[in-house]
Tab-separated table of C-alpha atoms in Angstrom:
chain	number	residue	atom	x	y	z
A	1	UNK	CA	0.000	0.000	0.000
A	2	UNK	CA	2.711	2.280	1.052
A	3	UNK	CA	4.105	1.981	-2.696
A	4	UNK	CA	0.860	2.730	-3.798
A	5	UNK	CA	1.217	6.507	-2.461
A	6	UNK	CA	2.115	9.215	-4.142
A	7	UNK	CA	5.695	10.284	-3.399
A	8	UNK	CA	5.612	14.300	-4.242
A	9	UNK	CA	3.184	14.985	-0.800
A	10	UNK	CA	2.722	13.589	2.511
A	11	UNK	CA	0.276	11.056	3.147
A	12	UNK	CA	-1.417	9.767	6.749
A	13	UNK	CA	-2.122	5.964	7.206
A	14	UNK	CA	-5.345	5.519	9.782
A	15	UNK	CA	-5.503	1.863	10.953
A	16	UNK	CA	-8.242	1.506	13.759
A	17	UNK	CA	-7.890	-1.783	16.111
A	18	UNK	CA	-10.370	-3.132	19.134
A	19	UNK	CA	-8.402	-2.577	22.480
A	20	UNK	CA	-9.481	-6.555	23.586
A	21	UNK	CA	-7.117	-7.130	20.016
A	22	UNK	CA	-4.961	-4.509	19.645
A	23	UNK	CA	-1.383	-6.453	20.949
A	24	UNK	CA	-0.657	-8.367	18.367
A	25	UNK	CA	-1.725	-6.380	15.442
A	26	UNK	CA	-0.250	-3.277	17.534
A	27	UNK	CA	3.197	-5.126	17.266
A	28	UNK	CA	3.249	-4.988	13.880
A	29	UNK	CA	1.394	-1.467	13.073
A	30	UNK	CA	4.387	-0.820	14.660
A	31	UNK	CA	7.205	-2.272	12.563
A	32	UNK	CA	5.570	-0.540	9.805
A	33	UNK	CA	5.889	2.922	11.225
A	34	UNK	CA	2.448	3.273	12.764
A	35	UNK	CA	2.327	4.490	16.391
A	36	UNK	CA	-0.692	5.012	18.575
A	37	UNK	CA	-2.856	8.523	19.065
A	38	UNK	CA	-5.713	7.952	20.466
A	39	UNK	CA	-8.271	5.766	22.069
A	40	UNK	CA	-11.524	5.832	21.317
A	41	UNK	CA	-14.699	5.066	23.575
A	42	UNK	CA	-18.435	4.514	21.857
A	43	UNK	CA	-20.869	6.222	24.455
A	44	UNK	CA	-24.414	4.882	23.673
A	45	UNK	CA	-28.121	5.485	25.928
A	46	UNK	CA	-31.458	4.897	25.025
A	47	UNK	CA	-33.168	8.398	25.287
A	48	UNK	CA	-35.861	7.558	27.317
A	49	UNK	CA	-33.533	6.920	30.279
A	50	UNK	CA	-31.607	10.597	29.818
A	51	UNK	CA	-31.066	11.308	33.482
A	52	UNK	CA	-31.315	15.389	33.840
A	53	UNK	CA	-28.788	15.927	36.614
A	54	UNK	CA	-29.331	20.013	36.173
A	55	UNK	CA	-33.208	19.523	35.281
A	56	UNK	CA	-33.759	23.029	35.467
A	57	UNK	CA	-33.223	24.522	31.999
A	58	UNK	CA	-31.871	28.243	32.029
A	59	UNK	CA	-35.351	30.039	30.984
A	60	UNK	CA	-33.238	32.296	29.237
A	61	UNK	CA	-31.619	30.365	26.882
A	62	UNK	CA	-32.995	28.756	24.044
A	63	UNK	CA	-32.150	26.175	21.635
A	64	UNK	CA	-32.952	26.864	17.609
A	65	UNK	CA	-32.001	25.003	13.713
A	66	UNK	CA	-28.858	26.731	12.714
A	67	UNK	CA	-29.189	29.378	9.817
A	68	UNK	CA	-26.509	29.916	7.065
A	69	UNK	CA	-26.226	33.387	9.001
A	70	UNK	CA	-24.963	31.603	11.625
A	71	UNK	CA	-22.166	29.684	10.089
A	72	UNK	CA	-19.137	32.007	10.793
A	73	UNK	CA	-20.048	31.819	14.523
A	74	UNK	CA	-19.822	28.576	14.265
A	75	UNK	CA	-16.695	28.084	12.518
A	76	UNK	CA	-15.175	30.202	15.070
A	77	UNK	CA	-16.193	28.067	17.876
A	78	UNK	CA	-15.096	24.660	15.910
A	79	UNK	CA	-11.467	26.626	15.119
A	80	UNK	CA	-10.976	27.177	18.842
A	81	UNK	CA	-12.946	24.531	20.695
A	82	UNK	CA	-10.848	21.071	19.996
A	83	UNK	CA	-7.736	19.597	21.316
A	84	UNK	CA	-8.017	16.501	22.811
A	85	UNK	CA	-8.353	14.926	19.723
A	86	UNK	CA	-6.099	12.433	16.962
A	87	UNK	CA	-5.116	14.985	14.750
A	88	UNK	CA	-4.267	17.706	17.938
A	89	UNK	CA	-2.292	14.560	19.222
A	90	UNK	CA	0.087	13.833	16.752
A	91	UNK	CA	2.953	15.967	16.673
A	92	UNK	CA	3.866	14.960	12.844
A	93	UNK	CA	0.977	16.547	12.063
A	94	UNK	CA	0.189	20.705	11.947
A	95	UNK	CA	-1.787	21.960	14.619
A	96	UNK	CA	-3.829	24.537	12.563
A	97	UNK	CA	-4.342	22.320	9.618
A	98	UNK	CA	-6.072	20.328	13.138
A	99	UNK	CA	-8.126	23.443	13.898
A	100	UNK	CA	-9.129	23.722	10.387
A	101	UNK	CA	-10.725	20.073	9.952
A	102	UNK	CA	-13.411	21.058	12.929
A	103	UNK	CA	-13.748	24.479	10.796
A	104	UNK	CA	-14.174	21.702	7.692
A	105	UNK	CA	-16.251	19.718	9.725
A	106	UNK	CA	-18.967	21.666	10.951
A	107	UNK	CA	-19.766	23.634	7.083
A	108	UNK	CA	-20.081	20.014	5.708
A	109	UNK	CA	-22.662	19.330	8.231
A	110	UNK	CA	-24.759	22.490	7.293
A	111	UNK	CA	-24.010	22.162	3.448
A	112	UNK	CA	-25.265	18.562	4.022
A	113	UNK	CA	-28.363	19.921	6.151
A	114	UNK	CA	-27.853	18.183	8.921
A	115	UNK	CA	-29.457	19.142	12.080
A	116	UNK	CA	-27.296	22.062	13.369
A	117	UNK	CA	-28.261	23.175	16.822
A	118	UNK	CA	-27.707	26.200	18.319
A	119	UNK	CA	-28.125	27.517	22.121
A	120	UNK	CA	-28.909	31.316	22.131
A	121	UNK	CA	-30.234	33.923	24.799
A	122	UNK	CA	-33.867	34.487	23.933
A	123	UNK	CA	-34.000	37.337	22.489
A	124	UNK	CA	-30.543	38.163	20.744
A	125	UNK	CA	-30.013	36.060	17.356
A	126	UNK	CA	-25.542	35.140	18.826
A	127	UNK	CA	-25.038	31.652	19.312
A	128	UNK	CA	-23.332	30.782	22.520
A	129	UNK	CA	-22.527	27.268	21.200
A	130	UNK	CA	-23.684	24.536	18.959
A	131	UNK	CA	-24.428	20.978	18.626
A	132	UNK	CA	-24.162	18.708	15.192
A	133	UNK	CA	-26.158	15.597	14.899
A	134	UNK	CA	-26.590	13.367	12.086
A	135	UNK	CA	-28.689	9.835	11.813
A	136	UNK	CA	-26.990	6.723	12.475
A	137	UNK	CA	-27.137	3.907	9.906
A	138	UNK	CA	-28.324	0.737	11.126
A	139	UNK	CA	-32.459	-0.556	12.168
A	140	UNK	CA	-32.476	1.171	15.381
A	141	UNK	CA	-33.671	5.263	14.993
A	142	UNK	CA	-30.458	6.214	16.230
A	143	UNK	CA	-29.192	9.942	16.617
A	144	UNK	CA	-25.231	10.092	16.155
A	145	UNK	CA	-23.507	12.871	18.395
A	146	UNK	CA	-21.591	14.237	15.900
A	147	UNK	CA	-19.443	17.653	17.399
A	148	UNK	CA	-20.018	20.243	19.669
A	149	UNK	CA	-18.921	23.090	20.976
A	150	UNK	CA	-19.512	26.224	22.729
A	151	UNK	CA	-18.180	29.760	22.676
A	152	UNK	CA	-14.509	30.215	24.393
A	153	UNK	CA	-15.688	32.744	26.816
A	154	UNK	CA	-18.594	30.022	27.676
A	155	UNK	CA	-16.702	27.439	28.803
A	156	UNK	CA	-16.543	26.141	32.468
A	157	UNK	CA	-19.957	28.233	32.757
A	158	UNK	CA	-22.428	25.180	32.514
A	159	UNK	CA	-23.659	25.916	29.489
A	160	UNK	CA	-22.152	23.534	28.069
A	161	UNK	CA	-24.168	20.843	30.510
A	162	UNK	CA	-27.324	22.620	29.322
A	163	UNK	CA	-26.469	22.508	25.435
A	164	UNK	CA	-26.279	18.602	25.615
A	165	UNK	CA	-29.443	18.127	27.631
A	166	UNK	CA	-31.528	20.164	25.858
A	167	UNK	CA	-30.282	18.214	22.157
A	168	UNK	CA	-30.991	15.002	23.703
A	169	UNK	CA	-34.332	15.992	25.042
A	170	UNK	CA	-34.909	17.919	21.282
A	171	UNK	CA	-33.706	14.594	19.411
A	172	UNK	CA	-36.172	12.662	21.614
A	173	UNK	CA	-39.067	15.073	20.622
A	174	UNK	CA	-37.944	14.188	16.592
A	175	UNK	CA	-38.599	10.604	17.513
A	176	UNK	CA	-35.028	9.476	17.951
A	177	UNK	CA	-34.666	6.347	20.585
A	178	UNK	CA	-30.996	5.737	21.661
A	179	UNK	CA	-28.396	8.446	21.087
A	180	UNK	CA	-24.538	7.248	20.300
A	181	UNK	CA	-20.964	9.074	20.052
A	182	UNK	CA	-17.416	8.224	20.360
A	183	UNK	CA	-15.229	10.028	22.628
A	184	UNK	CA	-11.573	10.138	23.163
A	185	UNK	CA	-10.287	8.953	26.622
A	186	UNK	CA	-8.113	12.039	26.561
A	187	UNK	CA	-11.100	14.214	26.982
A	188	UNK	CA	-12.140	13.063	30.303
A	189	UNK	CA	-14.692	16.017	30.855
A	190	UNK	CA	-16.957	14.571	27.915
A	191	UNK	CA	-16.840	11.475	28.799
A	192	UNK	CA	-17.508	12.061	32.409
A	193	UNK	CA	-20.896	14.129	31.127
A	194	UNK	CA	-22.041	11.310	29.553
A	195	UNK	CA	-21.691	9.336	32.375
A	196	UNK	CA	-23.827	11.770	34.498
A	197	UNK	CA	-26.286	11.198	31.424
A	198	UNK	CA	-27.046	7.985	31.815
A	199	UNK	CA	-24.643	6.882	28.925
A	200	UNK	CA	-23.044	3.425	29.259
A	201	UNK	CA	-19.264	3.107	27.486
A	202	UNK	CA	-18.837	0.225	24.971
A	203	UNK	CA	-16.438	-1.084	21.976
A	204	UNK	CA	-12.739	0.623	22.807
A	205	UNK	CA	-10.534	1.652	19.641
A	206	UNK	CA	-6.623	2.188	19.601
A	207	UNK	CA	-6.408	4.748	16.479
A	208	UNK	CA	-2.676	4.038	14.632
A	209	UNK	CA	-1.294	6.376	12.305
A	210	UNK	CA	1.362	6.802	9.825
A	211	UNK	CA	2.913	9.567	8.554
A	212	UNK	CA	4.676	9.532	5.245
A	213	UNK	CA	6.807	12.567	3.953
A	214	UNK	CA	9.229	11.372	1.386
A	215	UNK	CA	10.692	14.399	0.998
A	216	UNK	CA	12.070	14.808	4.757
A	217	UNK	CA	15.567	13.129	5.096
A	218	UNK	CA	15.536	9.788	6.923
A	219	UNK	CA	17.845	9.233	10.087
A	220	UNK	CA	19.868	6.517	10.894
């Protein structure tokens, strides 16, 4: 495969592995230059058993469908709101091209018309944050937890708390059952709010990558 690739630009290998298998394959990932980034969790719940642990919505705030007007808001919240992530992780990799796939990320999901959410004050027309959600393939009417985020000055506030429970009580309104994500162990604060959710933890992934640059000098 590695032959395969074009030589004149760098190229990233993703190989994804289940932790309960990930030694022996692992082993030799690594003789082949891969190395490990990140592990992934799958957080999954059945909506009807959301548990509300701040049940008292802020009366001010309101949750609304994104509107094109809204999108550089938004891309200013994905540029600054992610680093506990794969691509933050690797250090062969640039940290703003990192910034710029959540930018990349969130206009795909409202060119694609996904269900955008924002959280707003009643009244004023700034989003304070922002949820994307797409539906999951499979039989079950399953709502995937695609990204969120919330403005900088925002953060550590709580609103954050409030943004998730009010899309999970809005995705149960639209009919959705069980609600799904994957979450990187590095971000323990995420996963720790799901846990207060009600979400159980399931299915573990080592992420490998490899980075080729053929045009950097080898060592050794």
């Amino acid at each position: 495969l590695c032959n395969c690739l074009s030589r004149s630009r760098p190229a990233l290998l993703v190989c994804k592995v289940p932790l309960a298998a990930v030694a022996r394959p692992g082993r030799a990932l690594s003789r082949h230059g891969f190395y490990a980034v990140e592990t992934l969790i799958e957080v999954h719940m059945a909506l009807a058993r959301v548990k509300l642990f701040a049940p008292r919505l802020a009366q001010d705030l309101r949750l609304r469908q994104a509107r094109p007007e809204d999108l550089p808001a938004l891309v200013r919240m994905a540029h600054n709101a992610f680093r506990k992530d794969r691509f933050h992780a690797d250090p062969n990799l640039s940290q703003a091209n990192a910034d710029h796939r959540f930018e990349a990320w969130v206009r795909r999901g409202m060119q694609a018309q996904d269900p955008v959410f924002i959280v707003e004050e009643r009244g004023s027309s700034g989003a304070l944050g922002f949820f994307h959600v797409r539906e999951a393939t499979g039989a079950q009417k399953t709502v995937d937890l695609s990204l969120a985020a919330v403005d900088p000055s925002y953060q550590k506030t709580g609103l954050g708390v409030l943004l998730y429970q009010m899309v999970l009580l809005e995705c149960g309104t639209k009919g959705f059952e069980f609600a799904e994500s994957r979450v990187s162990v590095a971000n323990g604060d995420v996963l720790n709010l799901f846990m207060r959710l009600g979400f159980s933890l399931r299915n573990p992934v080592v992420t490998f990558h490899c980075y080729l640059d053929h045009a950097k000098p080898k060592h050794g």
